[in-house]
Structure formats: C-alpha cells, structure tokens
PDB file of C-alpha atoms in Angstrom:
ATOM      1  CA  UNK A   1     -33.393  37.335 -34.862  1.00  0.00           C
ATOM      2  CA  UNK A   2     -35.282  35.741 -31.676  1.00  0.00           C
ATOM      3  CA  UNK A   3     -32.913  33.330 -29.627  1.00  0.00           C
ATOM      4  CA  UNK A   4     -35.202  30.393 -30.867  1.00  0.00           C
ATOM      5  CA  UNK A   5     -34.694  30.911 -34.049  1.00  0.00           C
ATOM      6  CA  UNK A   6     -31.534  31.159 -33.949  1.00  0.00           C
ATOM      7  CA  UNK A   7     -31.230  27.856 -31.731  1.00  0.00           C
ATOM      8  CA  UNK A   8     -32.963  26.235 -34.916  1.00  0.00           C
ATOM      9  CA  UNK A   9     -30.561  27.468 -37.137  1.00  0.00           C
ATOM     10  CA  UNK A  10     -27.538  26.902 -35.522  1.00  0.00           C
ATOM     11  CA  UNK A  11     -25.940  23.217 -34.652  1.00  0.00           C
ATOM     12  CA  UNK A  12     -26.132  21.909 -30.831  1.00  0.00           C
ATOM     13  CA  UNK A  13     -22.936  22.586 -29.652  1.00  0.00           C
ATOM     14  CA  UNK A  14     -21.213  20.026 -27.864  1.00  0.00           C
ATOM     15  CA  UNK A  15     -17.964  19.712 -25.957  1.00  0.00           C
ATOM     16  CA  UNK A  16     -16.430  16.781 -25.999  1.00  0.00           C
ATOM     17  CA  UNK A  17     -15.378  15.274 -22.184  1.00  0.00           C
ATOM     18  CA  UNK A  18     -12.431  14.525 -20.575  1.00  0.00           C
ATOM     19  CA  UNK A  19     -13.598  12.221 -17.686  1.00  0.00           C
ATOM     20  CA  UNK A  20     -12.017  11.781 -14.486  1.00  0.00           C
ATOM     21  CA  UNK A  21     -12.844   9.278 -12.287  1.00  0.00           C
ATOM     22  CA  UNK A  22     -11.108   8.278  -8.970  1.00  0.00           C
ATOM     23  CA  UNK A  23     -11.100   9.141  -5.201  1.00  0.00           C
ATOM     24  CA  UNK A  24     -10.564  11.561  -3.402  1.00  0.00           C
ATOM     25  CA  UNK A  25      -7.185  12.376  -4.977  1.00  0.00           C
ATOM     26  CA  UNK A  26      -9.239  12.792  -7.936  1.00  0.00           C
ATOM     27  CA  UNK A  27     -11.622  14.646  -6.427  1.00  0.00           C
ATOM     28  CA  UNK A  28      -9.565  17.025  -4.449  1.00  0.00           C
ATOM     29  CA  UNK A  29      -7.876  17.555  -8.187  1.00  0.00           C
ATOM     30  CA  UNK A  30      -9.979  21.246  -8.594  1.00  0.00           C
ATOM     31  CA  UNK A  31      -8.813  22.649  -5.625  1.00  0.00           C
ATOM     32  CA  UNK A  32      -6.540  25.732  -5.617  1.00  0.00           C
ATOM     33  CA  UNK A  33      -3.300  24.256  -8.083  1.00  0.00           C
ATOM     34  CA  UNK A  34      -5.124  20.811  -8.717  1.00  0.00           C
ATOM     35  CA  UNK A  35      -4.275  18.596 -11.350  1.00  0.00           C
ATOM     36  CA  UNK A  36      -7.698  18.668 -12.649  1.00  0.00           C
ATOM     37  CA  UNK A  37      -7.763  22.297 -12.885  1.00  0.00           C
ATOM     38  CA  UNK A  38      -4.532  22.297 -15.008  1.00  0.00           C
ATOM     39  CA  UNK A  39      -6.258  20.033 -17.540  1.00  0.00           C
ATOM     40  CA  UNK A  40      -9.498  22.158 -17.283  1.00  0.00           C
ATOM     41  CA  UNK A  41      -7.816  25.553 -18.699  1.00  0.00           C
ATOM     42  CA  UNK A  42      -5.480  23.671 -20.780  1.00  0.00           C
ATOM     43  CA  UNK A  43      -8.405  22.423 -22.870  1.00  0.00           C
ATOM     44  CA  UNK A  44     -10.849  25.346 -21.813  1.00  0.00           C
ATOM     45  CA  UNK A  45     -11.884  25.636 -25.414  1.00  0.00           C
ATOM     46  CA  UNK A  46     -11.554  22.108 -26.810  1.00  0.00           C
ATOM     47  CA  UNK A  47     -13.202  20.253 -24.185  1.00  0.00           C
ATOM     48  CA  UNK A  48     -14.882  20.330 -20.828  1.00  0.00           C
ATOM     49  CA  UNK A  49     -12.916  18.117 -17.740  1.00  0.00           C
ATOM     50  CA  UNK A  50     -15.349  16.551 -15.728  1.00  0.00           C
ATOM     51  CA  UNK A  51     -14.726  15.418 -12.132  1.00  0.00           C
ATOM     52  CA  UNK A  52     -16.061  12.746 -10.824  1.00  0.00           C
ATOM     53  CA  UNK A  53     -13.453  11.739  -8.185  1.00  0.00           C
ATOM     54  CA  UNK A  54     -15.284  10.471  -5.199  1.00  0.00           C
ATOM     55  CA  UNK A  55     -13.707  10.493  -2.041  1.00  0.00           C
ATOM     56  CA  UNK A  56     -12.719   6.943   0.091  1.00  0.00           C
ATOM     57  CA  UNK A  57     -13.842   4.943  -2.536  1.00  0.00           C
ATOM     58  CA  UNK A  58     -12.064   1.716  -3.838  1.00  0.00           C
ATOM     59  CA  UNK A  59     -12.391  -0.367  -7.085  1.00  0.00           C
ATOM     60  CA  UNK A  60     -14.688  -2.605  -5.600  1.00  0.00           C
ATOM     61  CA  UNK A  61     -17.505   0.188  -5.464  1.00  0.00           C
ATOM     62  CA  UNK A  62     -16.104   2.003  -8.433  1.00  0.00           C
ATOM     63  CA  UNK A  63     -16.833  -0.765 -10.828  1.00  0.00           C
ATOM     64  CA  UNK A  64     -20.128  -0.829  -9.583  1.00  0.00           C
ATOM     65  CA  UNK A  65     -21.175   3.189 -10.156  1.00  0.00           C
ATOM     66  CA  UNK A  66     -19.719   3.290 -13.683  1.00  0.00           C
ATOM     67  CA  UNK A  67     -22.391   2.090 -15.437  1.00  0.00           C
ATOM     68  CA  UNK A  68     -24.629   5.028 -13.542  1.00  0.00           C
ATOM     69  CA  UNK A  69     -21.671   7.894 -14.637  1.00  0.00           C
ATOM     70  CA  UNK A  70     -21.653   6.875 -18.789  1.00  0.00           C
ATOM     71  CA  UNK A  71     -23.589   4.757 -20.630  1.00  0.00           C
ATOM     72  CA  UNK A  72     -23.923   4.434 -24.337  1.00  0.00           C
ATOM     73  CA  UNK A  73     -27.241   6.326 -24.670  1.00  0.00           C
ATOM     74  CA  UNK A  74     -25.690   9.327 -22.897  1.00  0.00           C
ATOM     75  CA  UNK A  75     -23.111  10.508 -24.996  1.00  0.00           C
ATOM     76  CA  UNK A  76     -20.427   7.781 -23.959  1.00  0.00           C
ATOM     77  CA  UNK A  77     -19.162   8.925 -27.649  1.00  0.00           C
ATOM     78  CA  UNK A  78     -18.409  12.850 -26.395  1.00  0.00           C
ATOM     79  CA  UNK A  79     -15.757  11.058 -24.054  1.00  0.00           C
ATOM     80  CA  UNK A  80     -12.500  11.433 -25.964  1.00  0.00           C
ATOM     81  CA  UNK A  81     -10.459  10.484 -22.858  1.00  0.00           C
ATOM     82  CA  UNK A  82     -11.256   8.775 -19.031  1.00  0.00           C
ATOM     83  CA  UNK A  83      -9.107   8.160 -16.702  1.00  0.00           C
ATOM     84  CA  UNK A  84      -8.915   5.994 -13.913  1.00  0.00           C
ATOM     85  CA  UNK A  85      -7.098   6.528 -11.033  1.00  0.00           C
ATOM     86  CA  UNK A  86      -7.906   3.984  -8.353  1.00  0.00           C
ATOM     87  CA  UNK A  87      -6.033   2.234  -5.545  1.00  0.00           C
ATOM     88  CA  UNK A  88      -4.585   4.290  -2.759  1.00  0.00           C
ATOM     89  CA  UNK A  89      -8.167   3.024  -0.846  1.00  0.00           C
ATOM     90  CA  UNK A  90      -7.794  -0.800  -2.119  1.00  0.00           C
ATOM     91  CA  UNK A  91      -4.225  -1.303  -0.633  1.00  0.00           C
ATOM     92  CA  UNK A  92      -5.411  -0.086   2.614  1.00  0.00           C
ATOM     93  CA  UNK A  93      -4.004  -2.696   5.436  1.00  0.00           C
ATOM     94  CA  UNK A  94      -7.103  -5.373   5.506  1.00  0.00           C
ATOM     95  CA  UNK A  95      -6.348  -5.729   9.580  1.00  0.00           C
ATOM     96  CA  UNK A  96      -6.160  -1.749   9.908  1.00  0.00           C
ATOM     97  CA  UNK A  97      -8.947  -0.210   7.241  1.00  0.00           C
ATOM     98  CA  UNK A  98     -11.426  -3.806   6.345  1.00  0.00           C
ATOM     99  CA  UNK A  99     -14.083  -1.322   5.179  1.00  0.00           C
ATOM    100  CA  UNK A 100     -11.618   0.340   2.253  1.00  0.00           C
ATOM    101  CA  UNK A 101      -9.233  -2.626   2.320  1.00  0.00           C
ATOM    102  CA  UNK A 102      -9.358  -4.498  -1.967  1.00  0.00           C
ATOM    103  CA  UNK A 103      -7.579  -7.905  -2.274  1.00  0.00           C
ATOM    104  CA  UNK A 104      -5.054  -7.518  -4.779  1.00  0.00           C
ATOM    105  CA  UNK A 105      -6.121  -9.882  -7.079  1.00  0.00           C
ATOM    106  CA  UNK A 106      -9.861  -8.614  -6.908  1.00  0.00           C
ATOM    107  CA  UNK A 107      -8.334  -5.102  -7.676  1.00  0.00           C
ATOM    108  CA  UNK A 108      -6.723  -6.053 -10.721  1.00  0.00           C
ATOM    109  CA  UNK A 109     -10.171  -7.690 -11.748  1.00  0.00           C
ATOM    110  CA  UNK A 110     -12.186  -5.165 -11.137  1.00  0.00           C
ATOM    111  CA  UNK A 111     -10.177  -1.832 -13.236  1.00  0.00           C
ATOM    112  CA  UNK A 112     -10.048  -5.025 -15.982  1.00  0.00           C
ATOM    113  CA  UNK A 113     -13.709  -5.166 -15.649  1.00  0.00           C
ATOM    114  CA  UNK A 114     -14.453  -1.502 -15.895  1.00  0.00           C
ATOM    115  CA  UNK A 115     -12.214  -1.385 -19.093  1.00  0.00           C
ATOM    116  CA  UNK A 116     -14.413  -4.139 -20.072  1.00  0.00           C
ATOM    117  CA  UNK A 117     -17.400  -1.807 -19.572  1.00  0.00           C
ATOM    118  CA  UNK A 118     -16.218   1.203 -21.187  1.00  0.00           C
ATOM    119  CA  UNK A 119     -15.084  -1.301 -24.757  1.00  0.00           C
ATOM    120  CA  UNK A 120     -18.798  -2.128 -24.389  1.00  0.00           C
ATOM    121  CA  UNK A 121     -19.921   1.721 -24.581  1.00  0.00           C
ATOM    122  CA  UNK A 122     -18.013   2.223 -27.334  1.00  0.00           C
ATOM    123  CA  UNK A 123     -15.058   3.911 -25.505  1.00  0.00           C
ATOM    124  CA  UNK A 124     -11.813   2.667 -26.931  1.00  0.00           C
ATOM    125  CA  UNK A 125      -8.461   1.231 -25.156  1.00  0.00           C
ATOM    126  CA  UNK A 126      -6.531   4.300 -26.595  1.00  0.00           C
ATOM    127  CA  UNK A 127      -9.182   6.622 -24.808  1.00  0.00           C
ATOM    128  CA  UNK A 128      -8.395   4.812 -21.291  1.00  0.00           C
ATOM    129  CA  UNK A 129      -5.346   6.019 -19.229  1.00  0.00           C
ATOM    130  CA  UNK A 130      -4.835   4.175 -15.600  1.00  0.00           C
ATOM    131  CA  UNK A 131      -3.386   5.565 -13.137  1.00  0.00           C
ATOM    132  CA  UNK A 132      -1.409   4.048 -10.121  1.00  0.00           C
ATOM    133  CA  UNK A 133      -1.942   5.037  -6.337  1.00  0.00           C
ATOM    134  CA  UNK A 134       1.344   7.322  -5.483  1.00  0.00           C
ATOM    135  CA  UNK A 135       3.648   6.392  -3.264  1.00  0.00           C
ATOM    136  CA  UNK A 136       2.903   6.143   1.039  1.00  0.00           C
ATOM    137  CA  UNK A 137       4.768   8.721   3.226  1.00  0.00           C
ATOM    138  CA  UNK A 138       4.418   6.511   5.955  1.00  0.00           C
ATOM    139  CA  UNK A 139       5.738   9.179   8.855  1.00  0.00           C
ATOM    140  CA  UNK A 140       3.226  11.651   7.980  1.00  0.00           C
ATOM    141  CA  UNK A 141       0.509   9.433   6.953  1.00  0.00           C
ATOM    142  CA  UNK A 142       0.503   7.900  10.259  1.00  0.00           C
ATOM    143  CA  UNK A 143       0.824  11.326  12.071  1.00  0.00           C
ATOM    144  CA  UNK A 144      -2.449  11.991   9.993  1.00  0.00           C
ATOM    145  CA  UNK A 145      -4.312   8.292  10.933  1.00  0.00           C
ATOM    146  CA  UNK A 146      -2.868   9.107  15.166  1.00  0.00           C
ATOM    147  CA  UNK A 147      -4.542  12.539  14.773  1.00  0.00           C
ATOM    148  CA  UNK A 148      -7.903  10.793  13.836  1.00  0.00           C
ATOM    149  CA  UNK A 149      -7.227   7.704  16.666  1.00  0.00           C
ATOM    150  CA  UNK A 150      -6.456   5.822  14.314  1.00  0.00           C
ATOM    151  CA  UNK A 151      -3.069   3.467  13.679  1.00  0.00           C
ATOM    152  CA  UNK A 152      -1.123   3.683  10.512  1.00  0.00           C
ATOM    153  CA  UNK A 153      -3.362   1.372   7.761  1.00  0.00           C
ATOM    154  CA  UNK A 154      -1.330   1.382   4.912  1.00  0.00           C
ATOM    155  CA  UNK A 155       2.412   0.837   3.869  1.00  0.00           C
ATOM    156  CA  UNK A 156       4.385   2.162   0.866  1.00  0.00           C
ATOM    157  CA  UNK A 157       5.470  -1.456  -0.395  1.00  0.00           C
ATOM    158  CA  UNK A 158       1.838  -2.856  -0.143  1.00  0.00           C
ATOM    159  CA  UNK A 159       0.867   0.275  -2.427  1.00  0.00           C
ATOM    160  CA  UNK A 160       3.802  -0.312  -4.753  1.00  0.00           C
ATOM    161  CA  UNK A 161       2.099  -4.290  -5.365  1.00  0.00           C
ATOM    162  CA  UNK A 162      -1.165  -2.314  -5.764  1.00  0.00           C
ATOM    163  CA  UNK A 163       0.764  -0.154  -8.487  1.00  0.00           C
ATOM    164  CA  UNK A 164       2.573  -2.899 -10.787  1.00  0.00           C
ATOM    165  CA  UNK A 165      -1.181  -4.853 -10.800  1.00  0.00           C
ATOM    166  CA  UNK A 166      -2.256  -1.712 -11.882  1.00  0.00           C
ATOM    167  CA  UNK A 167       0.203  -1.689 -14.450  1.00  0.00           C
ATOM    168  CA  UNK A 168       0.598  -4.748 -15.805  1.00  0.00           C
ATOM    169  CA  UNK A 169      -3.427  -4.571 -16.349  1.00  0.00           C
ATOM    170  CA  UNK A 170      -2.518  -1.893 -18.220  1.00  0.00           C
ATOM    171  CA  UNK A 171      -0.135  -3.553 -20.603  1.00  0.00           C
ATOM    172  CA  UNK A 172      -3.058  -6.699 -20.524  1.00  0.00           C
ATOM    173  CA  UNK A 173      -5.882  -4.309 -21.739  1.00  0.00           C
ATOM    174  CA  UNK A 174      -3.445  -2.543 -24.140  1.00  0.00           C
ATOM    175  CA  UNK A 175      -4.193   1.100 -22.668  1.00  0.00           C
ATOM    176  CA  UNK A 176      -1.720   3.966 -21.514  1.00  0.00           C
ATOM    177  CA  UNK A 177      -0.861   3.744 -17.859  1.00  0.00           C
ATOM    178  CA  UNK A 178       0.712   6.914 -15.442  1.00  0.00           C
ATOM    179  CA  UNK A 179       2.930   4.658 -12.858  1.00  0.00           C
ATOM    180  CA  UNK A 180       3.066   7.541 -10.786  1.00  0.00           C
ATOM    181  CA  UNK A 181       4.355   5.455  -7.570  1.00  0.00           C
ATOM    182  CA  UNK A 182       7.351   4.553  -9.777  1.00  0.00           C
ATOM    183  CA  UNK A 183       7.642   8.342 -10.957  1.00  0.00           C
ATOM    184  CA  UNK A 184       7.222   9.845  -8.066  1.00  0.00           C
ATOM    185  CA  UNK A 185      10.117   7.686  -6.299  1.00  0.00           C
ATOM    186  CA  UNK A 186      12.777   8.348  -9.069  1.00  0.00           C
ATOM    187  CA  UNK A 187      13.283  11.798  -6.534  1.00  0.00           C
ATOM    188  CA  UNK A 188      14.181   9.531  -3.451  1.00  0.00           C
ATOM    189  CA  UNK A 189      12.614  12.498  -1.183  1.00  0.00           C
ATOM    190  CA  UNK A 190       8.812  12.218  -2.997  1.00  0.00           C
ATOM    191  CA  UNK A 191       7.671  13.386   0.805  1.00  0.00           C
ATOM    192  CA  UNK A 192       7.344  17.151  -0.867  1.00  0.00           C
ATOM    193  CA  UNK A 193       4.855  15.489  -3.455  1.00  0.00           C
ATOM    194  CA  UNK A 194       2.425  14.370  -0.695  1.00  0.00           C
ATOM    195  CA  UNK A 195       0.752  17.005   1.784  1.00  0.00           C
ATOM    196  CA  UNK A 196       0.052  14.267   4.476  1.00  0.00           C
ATOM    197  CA  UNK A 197       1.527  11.364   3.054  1.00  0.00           C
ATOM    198  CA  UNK A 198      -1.243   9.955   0.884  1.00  0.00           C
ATOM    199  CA  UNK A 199      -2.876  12.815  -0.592  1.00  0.00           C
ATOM    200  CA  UNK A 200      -1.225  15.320  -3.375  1.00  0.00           C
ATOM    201  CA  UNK A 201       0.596  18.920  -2.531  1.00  0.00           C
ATOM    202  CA  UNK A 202       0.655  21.178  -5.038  1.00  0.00           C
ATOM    203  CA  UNK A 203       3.870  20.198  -6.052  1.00  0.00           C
ATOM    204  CA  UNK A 204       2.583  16.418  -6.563  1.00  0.00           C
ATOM    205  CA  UNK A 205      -0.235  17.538  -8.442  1.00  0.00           C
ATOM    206  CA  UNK A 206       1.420  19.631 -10.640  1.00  0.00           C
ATOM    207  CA  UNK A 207       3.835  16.670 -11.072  1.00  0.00           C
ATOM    208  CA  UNK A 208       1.055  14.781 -11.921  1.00  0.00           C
ATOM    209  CA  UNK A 209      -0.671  16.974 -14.380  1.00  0.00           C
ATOM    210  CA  UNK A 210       2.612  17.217 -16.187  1.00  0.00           C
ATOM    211  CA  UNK A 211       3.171  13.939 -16.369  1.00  0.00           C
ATOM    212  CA  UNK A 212      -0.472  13.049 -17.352  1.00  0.00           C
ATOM    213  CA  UNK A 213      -0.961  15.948 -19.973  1.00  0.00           C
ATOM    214  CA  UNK A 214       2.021  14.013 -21.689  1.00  0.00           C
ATOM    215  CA  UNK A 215      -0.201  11.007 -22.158  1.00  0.00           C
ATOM    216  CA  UNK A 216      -3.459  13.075 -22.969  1.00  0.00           C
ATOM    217  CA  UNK A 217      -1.830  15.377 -25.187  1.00  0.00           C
ATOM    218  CA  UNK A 218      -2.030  13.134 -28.425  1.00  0.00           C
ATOM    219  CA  UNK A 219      -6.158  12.066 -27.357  1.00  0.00           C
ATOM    220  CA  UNK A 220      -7.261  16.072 -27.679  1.00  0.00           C
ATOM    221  CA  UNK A 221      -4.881  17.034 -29.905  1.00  0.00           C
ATOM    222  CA  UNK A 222      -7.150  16.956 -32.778  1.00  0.00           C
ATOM    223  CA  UNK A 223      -9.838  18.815 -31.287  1.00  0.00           C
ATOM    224  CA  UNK A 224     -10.787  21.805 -32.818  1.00  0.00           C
ATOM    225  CA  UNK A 225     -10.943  25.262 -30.669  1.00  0.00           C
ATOM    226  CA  UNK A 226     -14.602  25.580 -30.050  1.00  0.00           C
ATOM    227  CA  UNK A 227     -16.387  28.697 -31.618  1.00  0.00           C
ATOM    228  CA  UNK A 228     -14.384  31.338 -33.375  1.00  0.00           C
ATOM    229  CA  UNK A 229     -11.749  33.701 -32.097  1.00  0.00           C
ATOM    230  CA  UNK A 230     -13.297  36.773 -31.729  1.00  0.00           C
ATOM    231  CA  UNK A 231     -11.401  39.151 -33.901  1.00  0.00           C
ATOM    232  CA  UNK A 232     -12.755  36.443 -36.608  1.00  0.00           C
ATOM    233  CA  UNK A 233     -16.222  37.210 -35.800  1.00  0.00           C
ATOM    234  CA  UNK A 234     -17.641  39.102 -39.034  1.00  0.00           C
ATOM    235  CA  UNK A 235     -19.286  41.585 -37.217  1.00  0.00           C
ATOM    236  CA  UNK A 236     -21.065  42.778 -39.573  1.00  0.00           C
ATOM    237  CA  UNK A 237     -22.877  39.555 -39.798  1.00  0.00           C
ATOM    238  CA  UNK A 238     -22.395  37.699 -36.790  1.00  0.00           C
ATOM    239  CA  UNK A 239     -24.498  35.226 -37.635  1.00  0.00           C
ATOM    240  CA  UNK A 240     -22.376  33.980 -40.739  1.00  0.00           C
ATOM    241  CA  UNK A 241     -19.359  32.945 -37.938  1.00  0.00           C
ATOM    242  CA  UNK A 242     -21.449  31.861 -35.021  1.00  0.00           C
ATOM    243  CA  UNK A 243     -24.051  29.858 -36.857  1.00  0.00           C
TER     244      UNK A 243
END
C-alpha cells in the first residue's frame, strides 16, 4: 500500500499537550533530571509535554505572548493541561532588578488575566495548575548576583508575598495551585532544593515533579496509550491495528 494511501485511510493522529509555560525554571525543566523531562516519559505515549519556559521573563510580558503560544484556531482543545509557573522574576527587588521587578498587585492581575485568556480558548479552570516561585536561598543567591557585579535583588519573604497572591488567585479562579515555596520550606534546610539559590537542583526538581505529577495525574489519566502495543499488532495484517 503507498504511504499516501495509507495516510487517507488512516485518522490524523494527534497527541494531546501538556503545556508548560514559565521562566527559566521552566525552561531549564529538560535538562539532565528536569522536572519537565519526568513528565515527558511519564506520559511518553499519552501525550507530548511541551516547553515553553522562557528564561527572565515575568508576568507582565507573559500575559502578553500567550495569545501568540495557543489560540483557539490552533488546537487550544489538544491542551488537556497548562501550567503556569511565574514569579521568581516579578518579586525581584524593584530598587535592585527595575527591568524584571512586577508590583504585587499587577502580578496577581496579570496570571488572573491569562486564566481569563485561556477560559476564552476554551481551556477550562480544571486544566490550569499555578505554580508559586520557590523559596530564595538568599546566601547563595547573592554569591551568584556578586559573581555577576551585581547586589543581592531579591529576598525570600518578598517571594513568599509573591507566592500566597499566587495562591489565593488560585483559590479566586477556582484552579489547582503547587505552593511550592510553602512545600519546599516544610524541610527547614530547602538550600539542597536550589542549585544557586533561585534556580532548581535535581533534587528540587524532582521534588517538584513529584509534587506536580500529583496534581496532573487525574487531568491525563483518561488518556488512552497512543497506538497499539506491539505484541498486539496483527501482523499478519498490520493494517487492521494501525489504521
């Protein structure tokens, strides 16, 4: 049978998407042990995990890209989960980091408005999961900023306001929420979470994944395993299982 028959004959397949969006925590997430890559061969035959963590950016310029990343004419329905991980940039000193730096009020606004955006694509408050900024290791983080010339711009307790906004949007917009700077402090040494005091080790991410897949769990559990195992292939007939 020529492949274009065969294309004619067969259903499109498509994988549904679970979408990450965030910064560079979010982005770093398919390195070697990265959260992201946990979730990816989790769901390696149910669904693909698309990054699209972007490095330095805040809410304030994430609201604004969103629409460009889904909209309803491009599949916004394949999306059975997004999440949104946002923050660790906003709650950046304003004196310090002005460039990164969010308002805390106009952070809370803006992951309301993006939830906003997604209801208005057709993605559902169940398929939304925020996600706070972890908690600051100050000593390192600073060792990090002194290495660049820079002075320490952020503190853990002006992250911690940055995470309860984040979570009390949460319980406005009725969606799940990871309060991973409350988690993460429940082991009063998180420093082995962090591998330069803003930014995940492997054991943080691997906390974070476990945490998360708890949450995600029940959105992909009903997602069939794509194409047949292959000791159910009729062999014979291939085309009977695979078409």
């Amino acid at each position: 049978m020529a492949l274009a028959e065969a294309g004619a004959r067969g259903r499109l397949l498509r994988w549904p998407r679970v979408l990450l969006f965030g910064d560079s925590i979010t982005e770093y997430s398919f390195q070697e042990n990265g959260w992201g890559a946990y979730l990816a061969d989790r769901l390696v035959r149910k669904c693909d995990v698309v990054n699209r963590g972007i490095s330095g950016y805040n809410t304030r310029w994430a609201k604004l890209i969103l629409p460009r990343l889904i909209t309803e004419s491009t599949s916004a329905d394949s999306v059975v989960a997004i999440t949104i991980f946002f923050g660790a940039n906003d709650s950046a000193l304003k004196d310090l980091n002005p460039k990164q730096h969010v308002p805390l009020e106009e952070y809370a606004a803006n992951l309301k408005s993006m939830i906003q955006y997604l209801k208005s694509v057709d993605i559902t408050e169940d398929r939304i999961i925020l996600i706070t900024p972890p908690p600051l290791q100050e000593s390192a983080w600073e060792k990090a900023c002194l290495a660049k010339g820079d002075k320490l711009n952020r503190c853990n307790a002006t992250t911690g306001q940055y995470a309860q906004a984040c979570v009390q949007v949460a319980k406005d917009c009725g969606t799940d929420v990871l309060d991973l700077w409350t988690l993460m402090q429940k082991n009063q040494d998180f420093s082995s979470y962090l591998s330069d005091g803003l930014h995940l080790s492997p054991k943080g991410s691997s906390f974070l994944a476990a945490q998360l897949w708890s949450r995600l769990e029940n959105k992909v559990s009903a997602l069939p395993s794509l194409l047949p195992y292959w000791r159910d292939v009729d062999h014979t007939n291939p085309e009977a299982s695979l078409l």
